[in-house]
Amino acid sequence: MGEVDSGLSLACALTVFITSSLSLVILNVVQTLTLGKFFSLVVWVKSLVCALPLALSIFILVPLLRGRSHPCRTRLAILSLFTAHPLQLLTFCVAGMLMHYLLPILNPILEFDIQQTSIKLYLIFSGLFSGIYFYFELVKEDRSMLKFSAHRTTRLQKFKIALGPTLKESAEAALYAFKAFIPIWILFSFLLGTSLWPMIGIRVHLKIGLMFFLTQSLFRICLCLTGLIATNPRIFKIDSSIEGEDSLISLLSSKNEIDKLSAYQDLAILTRYRDPRRCQLFQLSIPGGKPKIWRAVWTQCYKTLENFNSNMENINVPKAKVMKTPVKNRTIANETIFSTPTVGTPRAQFTSPTRSFLWSKTSGQTSPGRSATMTMTKPQSHFLNEKKKDAALSERLALWADSLKDNLNQKIIDTAKGMANAFFEIRPISYWLEERPDFKTVSILTDLNAVRLAMIAVSNTLACAPTEDKAGVTLECLPKALKIFTKMGRNMDMLVRNNNQRVELRKLRNECRTALGKIQTAYGDKLEELNLGKRL
């Protein structure tokens, strides 16, 4: 696995340090409506102290950026990821603590009384939790994986495109982090003996939520900036006669993953646009007249596509058929085909002879009888009814008390049973060590960047070959390219149906169909002349 070089790490850290400190100063100037704060030494020192651990965390995190994902085979490996980078976790925690403690000072709109011990502890612990939450989300969702684009766009355009989704994710993460921190802080307040009253109120919750949003958005914007700097398109020479000099051909087979993906990105971009270097792919080398450049490019691209297709074929292999017990056919020995129909039994009557439904025809004739006797009330019956009412009320209260007691006892019993079940349902070690069921499907997309860029480069090169390939150096590879694209499309159709990674697979399948369509459109009827239809 290749790492980003130290020079790029330093550039990313300086970018984060400058942008974050400048943004904090501008926020203070906007809230105080005094332009003199922009030249205040105290404001700048606090902003720099607040941004320093954030830039340091990015400087430590940038060398961990990678171009391919590394899925965990077992659940125990997933748990080990959270403790794999303790230095990064500590740095994010310090950055969150300083930001939550210094943001109320730099932002007077928050109006926190930092002199109170409970508020001071609340701000420190909330910043600590915000840094931990960002680190856990970063590790869990594999956000350190870079995404290389095949389009020629500037960093500013990429940042504008990525800013909207980044702020949306920051708002969602801040909401979840704030909700999760409330019960934790209640528990800590009881343990530390601090008061909860200063933290109760809608305005206070809105301010704390705003602080969570600021910290999460700063973390994610800095990570987005570092990703844009790391994936910025680089321009390489197609081939170099100097030994040790970086060229496109040498970097395609490099062991450094970042350099390899940068070469694939440059290859995809130069084949997509009318780059002057594209004509060098179809040139013949002087000794022997062989297409050295195209063969080197085709070998690496075909190797990447073939590995991806073979992994899909291994997953799509049907399982062995399960033998089912044969079911005996129904025998009709005792049944006759031509039998006389039997008389049906009458349907059950839902009404009695004296009562019928209101919509029946005989409802008016059989109405219920009425008694002509009148009930006589005696003077003593009134007092007897009052006594009966009091006795009935007392009985009802006693029954209600008994039911309430039974409900409380049942709730206590249910809670105890739930705790016991939760204790006994703790997963054994075999559960954490066994292979995850979705590991195979996730492992397909580990080399997603290289597969997508190789697909784009091959399809664009073969699409422009009818007009630019005068020597016909690509005709030998055309049948293999059409065959591998067809196989990949079929295998991805099978995987897209029932898969938790179907979004990425669907994008890749559409890219594969586009690549196949480009080649078929470029050659047209010439494919039949080359007898390539029977080979597919």
Coordinates of C-alpha atoms in Angstrom, one line a residue:
M1 CA 0.0 0.0 0.0
G2 CA 1.4 3.3 -1.0
E3 CA 1.4 6.4 1.1
V4 CA 1.2 10.1 0.3
D5 CA 4.6 11.7 0.5
S6 CA 5.6 14.1 3.3
G7 CA 5.7 17.1 1.0
L8 CA 2.0 16.7 0.2
S9 CA 1.2 16.1 3.8
L10 CA 2.9 19.4 4.8
A11 CA 1.1 21.2 2.0
C12 CA -2.3 19.8 3.2
A13 CA -1.5 20.7 6.8
L14 CA -0.5 24.3 6.0
T15 CA -3.6 24.7 3.9
V16 CA -5.8 23.5 6.7
F17 CA -4.0 25.7 9.2
I18 CA -4.4 28.8 7.2
T19 CA -8.0 28.3 6.1
S20 CA -9.3 27.3 9.5
S21 CA -7.6 30.1 11.4
L22 CA -8.6 32.7 8.8
S23 CA -12.2 31.5 8.9
L24 CA -12.3 31.7 12.7
V25 CA -11.1 35.3 12.6
I26 CA -13.6 36.2 9.9
L27 CA -16.4 34.7 12.0
N28 CA -15.3 36.8 15.0
V29 CA -15.3 40.0 12.8
V30 CA -18.8 39.3 11.4
Q31 CA -20.3 38.6 14.8
T32 CA -18.8 41.6 16.6
L33 CA -19.3 43.9 13.6
T34 CA -15.9 45.6 14.3
L35 CA -13.2 45.6 11.6
G36 CA -10.5 46.2 14.2
K37 CA -10.9 42.6 15.4
F38 CA -9.3 41.5 12.2
F39 CA -6.0 43.2 13.3
S40 CA -6.3 42.1 16.9
L41 CA -3.3 40.0 18.1
V42 CA -5.4 38.3 20.8
V43 CA -8.0 37.1 18.3
W44 CA -5.3 35.8 15.9
V45 CA -3.5 33.9 18.7
K46 CA -6.6 32.2 19.9
S47 CA -7.6 31.3 16.3
L48 CA -4.1 29.9 15.6
V49 CA -4.1 27.9 18.9
C50 CA -7.6 26.5 17.9
A51 CA -6.4 25.6 14.4
L52 CA -3.0 24.2 15.2
P53 CA -4.2 20.8 16.5
L54 CA -6.6 20.5 13.6
A55 CA -3.8 21.0 11.1
L56 CA -1.6 18.6 13.1
S57 CA -4.3 16.0 13.0
I58 CA -4.6 16.4 9.2
F59 CA -0.8 16.2 8.9
I60 CA -0.9 12.9 10.8
L61 CA -3.9 11.6 8.8
V62 CA -2.7 12.4 5.3
P63 CA 0.0 9.7 5.2
L64 CA -2.8 7.2 5.9
L65 CA -4.8 8.2 2.8
R66 CA -4.9 5.3 0.3
G67 CA -6.3 4.7 -3.2
R68 CA -7.9 1.3 -2.4
S69 CA -10.0 0.0 0.4
H70 CA -9.0 -2.8 2.7
P71 CA -12.2 -4.6 3.9
C72 CA -12.0 -6.5 7.1
R73 CA -12.5 -10.3 6.9
T74 CA -13.8 -10.7 10.4
R75 CA -15.7 -8.6 12.9
L76 CA -12.8 -8.6 15.3
A77 CA -10.7 -6.9 12.6
I78 CA -13.3 -4.2 12.4
L79 CA -13.0 -3.6 16.2
S80 CA -9.3 -3.5 15.9
L81 CA -9.5 -0.6 13.4
F82 CA -10.6 1.7 16.2
T83 CA -7.5 1.2 18.2
A84 CA -5.1 1.0 15.2
H85 CA -4.3 4.7 15.1
P86 CA -4.1 6.0 18.7
L87 CA -2.1 9.1 17.8
Q88 CA -4.7 10.2 15.3
L89 CA -7.5 9.6 17.9
L90 CA -5.6 11.6 20.5
T91 CA -5.0 14.5 18.1
F92 CA -8.6 14.7 17.1
C93 CA -9.7 14.7 20.7
V94 CA -7.3 17.6 21.6
A95 CA -8.5 19.5 18.5
G96 CA -12.2 19.0 19.5
M97 CA -11.5 20.1 23.1
L98 CA -9.7 23.2 22.1
M99 CA -12.3 24.2 19.5
H100 CA -15.2 23.8 21.8
Y101 CA -13.4 25.7 24.6
L102 CA -12.1 28.5 22.4
L103 CA -15.1 28.9 20.0
P104 CA -17.3 30.6 22.6
I105 CA -14.5 33.1 23.2
L106 CA -14.0 33.7 19.4
N107 CA -17.8 33.8 18.8
P108 CA -19.5 36.2 21.2
I109 CA -22.9 35.2 19.8
L110 CA -22.7 32.0 21.8
E111 CA -22.7 33.9 25.1
F112 CA -21.3 31.1 27.4
D113 CA -20.3 31.9 31.0
I114 CA -17.0 30.1 30.9
Q115 CA -16.3 31.0 34.5
Q116 CA -18.7 28.4 35.8
T117 CA -17.1 25.0 36.4
S118 CA -20.1 23.0 35.0
I119 CA -20.1 24.9 31.7
K120 CA -16.3 24.7 31.4
L121 CA -16.4 20.9 31.9
Y122 CA -19.3 20.6 29.6
L123 CA -17.5 22.3 26.8
I124 CA -14.3 20.3 27.3
F125 CA -16.1 17.0 27.4
S126 CA -18.3 17.8 24.4
G127 CA -15.3 18.7 22.3
L128 CA -13.6 15.5 23.4
F129 CA -16.7 13.5 22.3
S130 CA -16.9 15.4 19.0
G131 CA -13.3 14.4 18.1
I132 CA -13.9 10.8 19.1
Y133 CA -17.2 10.7 17.1
F134 CA -15.4 12.0 14.0
Y135 CA -12.6 9.5 14.3
F136 CA -14.9 6.5 14.8
E137 CA -17.0 7.6 11.8
L138 CA -13.9 8.1 9.7
V139 CA -12.7 4.6 10.5
K140 CA -16.1 2.9 10.2
E141 CA -17.0 4.4 6.8
D142 CA -13.5 4.1 5.3
R143 CA -13.4 7.8 4.5
S144 CA -9.7 7.8 4.0
M145 CA -10.1 6.2 0.6
L146 CA -9.3 8.6 -2.2
K147 CA -11.5 9.0 -5.3
F148 CA -9.7 9.8 -8.5
S149 CA -11.6 11.7 -11.1
A150 CA -11.2 11.1 -14.9
H151 CA -12.2 14.7 -15.7
R152 CA -9.9 17.7 -16.1
T153 CA -11.3 20.2 -13.5
T154 CA -9.7 22.7 -11.2
R155 CA -9.4 22.3 -7.5
L156 CA -11.9 25.2 -6.9
Q157 CA -14.5 23.5 -9.1
K158 CA -14.0 20.2 -7.2
F159 CA -14.3 22.0 -3.9
K160 CA -17.5 23.7 -4.9
I161 CA -19.0 20.4 -6.0
A162 CA -18.0 18.6 -2.7
L163 CA -18.9 21.5 -0.4
G164 CA -22.7 20.9 -0.4
P165 CA -22.6 17.1 0.4
T166 CA -19.9 17.8 3.0
L167 CA -22.0 20.4 4.9
K168 CA -25.0 18.1 4.7
E169 CA -23.0 15.2 6.2
S170 CA -21.7 17.6 8.9
A171 CA -25.2 18.6 9.9
E172 CA -26.3 15.0 10.2
A173 CA -23.2 14.0 12.1
A174 CA -23.5 16.9 14.5
L175 CA -27.1 16.0 15.2
Y176 CA -26.3 12.4 16.0
A177 CA -23.3 13.3 18.1
F178 CA -25.3 15.8 20.1
K179 CA -28.0 13.3 20.8
A180 CA -25.5 10.7 21.8
F181 CA -23.7 13.1 24.1
I182 CA -26.7 14.1 26.2
P183 CA -27.1 10.8 28.1
I184 CA -23.4 10.5 28.5
W185 CA -23.1 14.0 30.0
I186 CA -26.0 13.3 32.4
L187 CA -24.1 10.2 33.6
F188 CA -20.9 12.2 34.0
S189 CA -22.6 15.0 35.8
F190 CA -23.9 12.6 38.5
L191 CA -20.4 11.0 38.8
L192 CA -18.6 14.4 39.0
G193 CA -21.3 16.1 41.1
T194 CA -21.8 19.0 38.8
S195 CA -25.1 20.9 38.2
L196 CA -27.3 20.2 35.2
W197 CA -29.3 23.4 35.4
P198 CA -27.0 25.7 33.3
M199 CA -27.2 23.2 30.4
I200 CA -31.1 23.0 30.4
G201 CA -32.8 25.2 27.9
I202 CA -33.6 25.4 24.2
R203 CA -31.2 28.2 23.6
V204 CA -28.3 26.4 25.2
H205 CA -29.1 23.3 23.2
L206 CA -29.1 25.3 20.0
K207 CA -25.7 26.8 20.9
I208 CA -24.2 23.4 21.7
G209 CA -25.7 22.0 18.5
L210 CA -24.1 24.9 16.5
M211 CA -20.7 24.1 18.1
F212 CA -21.0 20.5 17.2
F213 CA -21.8 21.5 13.6
L214 CA -18.8 23.9 13.5
T215 CA -16.4 21.2 14.7
Q216 CA -17.8 18.4 12.5
S217 CA -17.9 20.7 9.4
L218 CA -14.3 21.9 10.0
F219 CA -13.1 18.3 10.3
R220 CA -14.8 17.3 7.2
I221 CA -13.9 20.3 5.1
C222 CA -10.2 19.8 6.0
L223 CA -10.5 16.2 5.1
C224 CA -12.1 17.2 1.8
L225 CA -9.3 19.7 1.1
T226 CA -6.6 17.1 1.7
G227 CA -8.4 14.6 -0.6
L228 CA -8.6 17.2 -3.4
I229 CA -4.9 18.0 -3.0
A230 CA -3.9 14.3 -3.0
T231 CA -6.0 13.4 -6.1
N232 CA -5.1 16.5 -8.2
P233 CA -4.3 15.3 -11.7
R234 CA -0.6 15.0 -12.5
I235 CA 1.0 15.1 -15.9
F236 CA 3.7 12.4 -16.8
K237 CA 5.8 11.6 -19.7
I238 CA 4.5 8.7 -21.7
D239 CA 8.0 7.1 -21.8
S240 CA 11.4 8.0 -20.6
S241 CA 14.8 6.8 -21.7
I242 CA 16.4 7.9 -18.4
E243 CA 16.5 5.2 -15.8
G244 CA 14.7 6.1 -12.6
E245 CA 12.7 8.9 -14.1
D246 CA 9.0 8.7 -13.5
S247 CA 7.0 8.0 -16.7
L248 CA 3.5 6.8 -17.4
I249 CA 4.6 3.3 -18.4
S250 CA 6.8 2.8 -15.3
L251 CA 4.2 4.1 -12.8
L252 CA 1.4 1.9 -14.1
S253 CA 3.3 -1.1 -12.6
S254 CA 4.5 0.8 -9.5
K255 CA 4.0 -0.7 -6.1
N256 CA 3.1 2.7 -4.7
E257 CA -0.7 2.8 -4.9
I258 CA -1.0 6.6 -5.1
D259 CA 1.5 6.9 -7.9
K260 CA -0.1 4.0 -9.8
L261 CA -3.6 5.5 -9.5
S262 CA -2.2 8.9 -10.5
A263 CA -0.8 7.3 -13.7
Y264 CA -4.1 5.6 -14.4
Q265 CA -5.8 9.0 -13.9
D266 CA -3.4 10.8 -16.3
L267 CA -3.9 8.0 -18.9
A268 CA -7.7 8.3 -18.7
I269 CA -7.6 12.1 -19.0
L270 CA -5.2 12.1 -21.9
T271 CA -7.4 9.6 -23.8
R272 CA -10.6 11.4 -23.0
Y273 CA -9.4 14.8 -24.2
R274 CA -7.5 15.6 -27.4
D275 CA -4.2 15.6 -25.7
P276 CA -1.0 15.9 -27.9
R277 CA 0.4 12.9 -26.0
R278 CA -2.4 10.6 -27.2
C279 CA -0.8 10.0 -30.6
Q280 CA 2.3 8.5 -28.9
L281 CA 0.2 5.5 -27.8
F282 CA -0.1 4.3 -31.4
Q283 CA 3.5 4.9 -32.4
L284 CA 5.9 2.1 -33.3
S285 CA 9.2 1.9 -31.5
I286 CA 12.3 2.3 -33.8
P287 CA 14.1 -1.0 -33.0
G288 CA 11.9 -3.7 -34.6
G289 CA 8.9 -1.5 -35.3
K290 CA 6.9 -2.9 -32.3
P291 CA 4.2 -1.0 -30.4
K292 CA 6.1 -0.8 -27.1
I293 CA 4.1 1.9 -25.5
W294 CA 0.7 0.4 -26.4
R295 CA 1.7 -3.1 -25.3
A296 CA 2.8 -1.8 -21.9
V297 CA -0.4 0.2 -21.4
W298 CA -2.6 -2.6 -22.6
T299 CA -0.9 -5.3 -20.5
Q300 CA -1.4 -3.4 -17.2
C301 CA -5.0 -2.3 -18.0
Y302 CA -6.0 -5.8 -19.2
K303 CA -4.5 -7.3 -16.1
T304 CA -6.5 -5.0 -13.8
L305 CA -9.8 -5.7 -15.7
E306 CA -9.1 -9.5 -15.8
N307 CA -8.5 -9.7 -12.1
F308 CA -11.7 -7.8 -11.4
N309 CA -13.7 -10.0 -13.7
S310 CA -12.3 -13.3 -12.3
N311 CA -13.2 -12.1 -8.7
M312 CA -16.8 -11.5 -9.9
E313 CA -16.9 -14.9 -11.6
N314 CA -15.8 -16.6 -8.4
I315 CA -18.6 -15.0 -6.5
N316 CA -21.2 -15.7 -9.1
V317 CA -20.5 -19.5 -9.2
P318 CA -23.8 -21.1 -8.3
K319 CA -24.0 -23.2 -5.1
A320 CA -24.5 -26.9 -5.2
K321 CA -28.1 -27.8 -5.6
V322 CA -29.8 -29.1 -2.5
M323 CA -31.6 -32.5 -3.0
K324 CA -35.2 -32.2 -1.8
T325 CA -37.3 -35.1 -0.6
P326 CA -39.6 -36.2 -3.5
V327 CA -43.2 -35.3 -3.0
K328 CA -45.7 -38.1 -3.8
N329 CA -48.4 -37.3 -6.3
R330 CA -52.0 -37.2 -5.1
T331 CA -53.8 -40.4 -5.8
I332 CA -57.3 -40.4 -7.0
A333 CA -58.2 -44.1 -6.6
N334 CA -61.2 -43.5 -4.5
E335 CA -62.4 -40.5 -6.5
T336 CA -64.6 -40.9 -9.6
I337 CA -64.3 -38.6 -12.5
F338 CA -68.0 -38.7 -13.5
S339 CA -69.8 -38.6 -10.1
T340 CA -73.3 -37.3 -9.4
P341 CA -73.3 -34.1 -7.5
T342 CA -74.3 -34.4 -3.8
V343 CA -76.9 -32.2 -2.2
G344 CA -75.3 -29.3 -0.4
T345 CA -75.9 -28.8 3.3
P346 CA -77.8 -25.7 4.2
R347 CA -75.7 -22.8 5.5
A348 CA -75.7 -22.0 9.1
Q349 CA -78.2 -19.4 10.2
F350 CA -76.8 -16.4 11.9
T351 CA -80.2 -15.3 13.3
S352 CA -82.5 -16.9 15.7
P353 CA -86.2 -17.5 14.9
T354 CA -87.1 -14.6 17.1
R355 CA -84.4 -12.2 15.9
S356 CA -83.3 -11.3 12.5
F357 CA -81.2 -8.8 10.7
L358 CA -82.6 -5.3 10.1
W359 CA -82.4 -5.8 6.4
S360 CA -84.3 -9.2 6.4
K361 CA -87.9 -9.3 5.1
T362 CA -89.3 -10.8 8.3
S363 CA -87.7 -8.3 10.6
G364 CA -90.9 -6.3 11.0
Q365 CA -93.0 -9.4 11.8
T366 CA -90.8 -10.9 14.5
S367 CA -89.9 -7.9 16.6
P368 CA -88.9 -8.6 20.2
G369 CA -91.7 -8.5 22.8
R370 CA -92.1 -5.7 25.3
S371 CA -93.0 -6.1 28.9
A372 CA -96.0 -4.2 30.2
T373 CA -94.9 -4.2 33.8
M374 CA -93.5 -1.0 35.4
T375 CA -90.7 -0.9 38.0
M376 CA -91.6 0.7 41.3
T377 CA -88.9 2.5 43.3
K378 CA -89.1 2.6 47.0
P379 CA -87.6 5.2 49.3
Q380 CA -85.1 2.8 50.8
S381 CA -83.8 1.6 47.5
H382 CA -82.1 5.0 46.9
F383 CA -79.9 4.7 50.0
L384 CA -79.2 1.1 49.1
N385 CA -78.0 2.2 45.7
E386 CA -75.7 4.8 47.2
K387 CA -74.1 2.2 49.5
K388 CA -73.7 -0.1 46.5
K389 CA -72.0 2.7 44.5
D390 CA -69.6 3.4 47.4
A391 CA -68.8 -0.3 47.7
A392 CA -68.3 -0.6 43.9
L393 CA -66.0 2.5 43.9
S394 CA -63.9 1.0 46.7
E395 CA -63.7 -2.3 44.9
R396 CA -62.7 -0.5 41.7
L397 CA -59.9 1.4 43.5
A398 CA -58.7 -1.8 45.1
L399 CA -58.7 -3.5 41.7
W400 CA -56.8 -0.6 40.1
A401 CA -54.2 -0.6 42.9
D402 CA -53.7 -4.3 42.5
S403 CA -53.4 -4.0 38.7
L404 CA -50.9 -1.1 39.1
K405 CA -48.9 -3.2 41.5
D406 CA -49.0 -6.2 39.1
N407 CA -47.9 -4.0 36.2
L408 CA -44.9 -2.6 38.2
N409 CA -43.9 -6.0 39.3
Q410 CA -44.2 -7.2 35.7
K411 CA -42.1 -4.3 34.4
I412 CA -39.4 -5.1 37.0
I413 CA -39.4 -8.7 36.0
D414 CA -39.3 -7.9 32.3
T415 CA -36.3 -5.5 32.9
A416 CA -34.5 -8.2 34.8
K417 CA -35.2 -10.7 32.1
G418 CA -34.0 -8.3 29.4
M419 CA -30.8 -7.7 31.2
A420 CA -30.3 -11.4 31.8
N421 CA -31.0 -12.1 28.1
A422 CA -28.7 -9.4 27.0
F423 CA -25.9 -10.9 29.2
F424 CA -26.5 -14.4 27.9
E425 CA -26.7 -13.2 24.3
I426 CA -23.2 -11.9 24.3
R427 CA -21.5 -13.1 21.1
P428 CA -19.0 -15.9 21.6
I429 CA -15.5 -15.5 20.3
S430 CA -16.3 -17.7 17.3
Y431 CA -18.8 -15.1 16.1
W432 CA -16.2 -12.4 16.0
L433 CA -13.6 -14.6 14.4
E434 CA -15.7 -16.1 11.6
E435 CA -15.7 -14.5 8.1
R436 CA -18.4 -11.9 7.5
P437 CA -21.1 -12.9 5.0
D438 CA -20.6 -9.7 2.9
F439 CA -16.8 -9.8 2.8
K440 CA -16.6 -11.3 -0.7
T441 CA -18.9 -8.7 -2.3
V442 CA -17.1 -5.9 -0.5
S443 CA -13.7 -7.1 -1.4
I444 CA -14.6 -6.8 -5.1
L445 CA -14.6 -3.1 -4.9
T446 CA -11.2 -2.8 -3.2
D447 CA -9.5 -1.7 -6.5
L448 CA -12.4 0.3 -7.8
N449 CA -10.4 3.4 -8.8
A450 CA -8.0 1.4 -11.0
V451 CA -10.7 -0.7 -12.6
R452 CA -12.8 2.4 -13.5
L453 CA -9.8 4.4 -14.8
A454 CA -8.5 1.4 -16.8
M455 CA -11.9 0.9 -18.4
I456 CA -12.2 4.5 -19.4
A457 CA -8.6 4.6 -20.8
V458 CA -9.0 1.4 -22.9
S459 CA -12.4 2.4 -24.3
N460 CA -11.3 5.9 -25.2
T461 CA -8.2 4.6 -26.9
L462 CA -10.0 2.0 -29.0
A463 CA -12.8 4.5 -29.8
C464 CA -10.3 6.9 -31.4
A465 CA -8.2 4.1 -33.0
P466 CA -10.1 4.0 -36.4
T467 CA -9.0 7.6 -37.1
E468 CA -5.7 7.9 -35.3
D469 CA -4.2 4.3 -35.4
K470 CA -2.6 4.3 -38.8
A471 CA -0.4 1.4 -38.1
G472 CA -3.1 -0.8 -36.6
V473 CA -1.4 -1.5 -33.3
T474 CA -4.7 -1.9 -31.4
L475 CA -6.4 -4.4 -33.7
E476 CA -4.7 -7.3 -31.9
C477 CA -6.2 -6.2 -28.6
L478 CA -9.7 -5.3 -29.9
P479 CA -11.3 -8.8 -29.6
K480 CA -10.0 -9.2 -26.0
A481 CA -11.3 -5.8 -25.0
L482 CA -14.8 -6.5 -26.4
K483 CA -14.8 -9.9 -24.7
I484 CA -13.7 -8.7 -21.3
F485 CA -16.2 -5.8 -21.4
T486 CA -19.1 -8.1 -22.3
K487 CA -18.2 -10.6 -19.5
M488 CA -17.9 -7.8 -17.0
G489 CA -21.3 -6.4 -17.9
R490 CA -22.9 -9.8 -17.5
N491 CA -21.3 -10.5 -14.2
M492 CA -22.2 -7.1 -12.8
D493 CA -25.8 -7.6 -13.9
M494 CA -25.8 -10.7 -11.6
L495 CA -24.2 -8.9 -8.7
V496 CA -26.3 -5.7 -8.8
R497 CA -29.6 -7.6 -8.1
N498 CA -29.0 -8.6 -4.5
N499 CA -26.0 -6.8 -3.0
N500 CA -25.4 -4.2 -0.3
Q501 CA -22.8 -2.5 -2.6
R502 CA -25.2 -2.2 -5.6
V503 CA -24.8 1.6 -5.8
E504 CA -21.1 1.4 -6.7
L505 CA -21.6 -1.7 -8.8
R506 CA -24.4 0.0 -10.7
K507 CA -22.2 3.0 -11.5
L508 CA -19.4 0.7 -12.7
R509 CA -21.8 -1.4 -14.8
N510 CA -23.1 1.8 -16.5
E511 CA -19.5 2.8 -17.1
C512 CA -18.8 -0.6 -18.6
R513 CA -21.8 -0.4 -20.9
T514 CA -20.7 3.1 -22.0
A515 CA -17.2 1.8 -22.8
L516 CA -18.6 -1.1 -24.9
G517 CA -21.0 1.3 -26.7
K518 CA -18.1 3.7 -27.5
I519 CA -16.1 0.9 -29.2
Q520 CA -19.1 -0.5 -31.1
T521 CA -20.1 2.9 -32.3
A522 CA -16.6 3.9 -33.4
Y523 CA -16.1 0.7 -35.5
G524 CA -19.7 0.2 -36.6
D525 CA -20.0 -2.3 -39.5
K526 CA -16.2 -2.9 -39.5
L527 CA -16.7 -5.3 -36.5
E528 CA -18.5 -7.7 -38.9
E529 CA -15.7 -7.4 -41.4
L530 CA -13.2 -8.3 -38.8
N531 CA -15.3 -11.3 -37.8
L532 CA -15.4 -10.2 -34.2
G533 CA -19.1 -11.0 -33.6
K534 CA -18.5 -14.8 -33.4
R535 CA -15.7 -14.4 -30.9
L536 CA -17.8 -12.6 -28.3

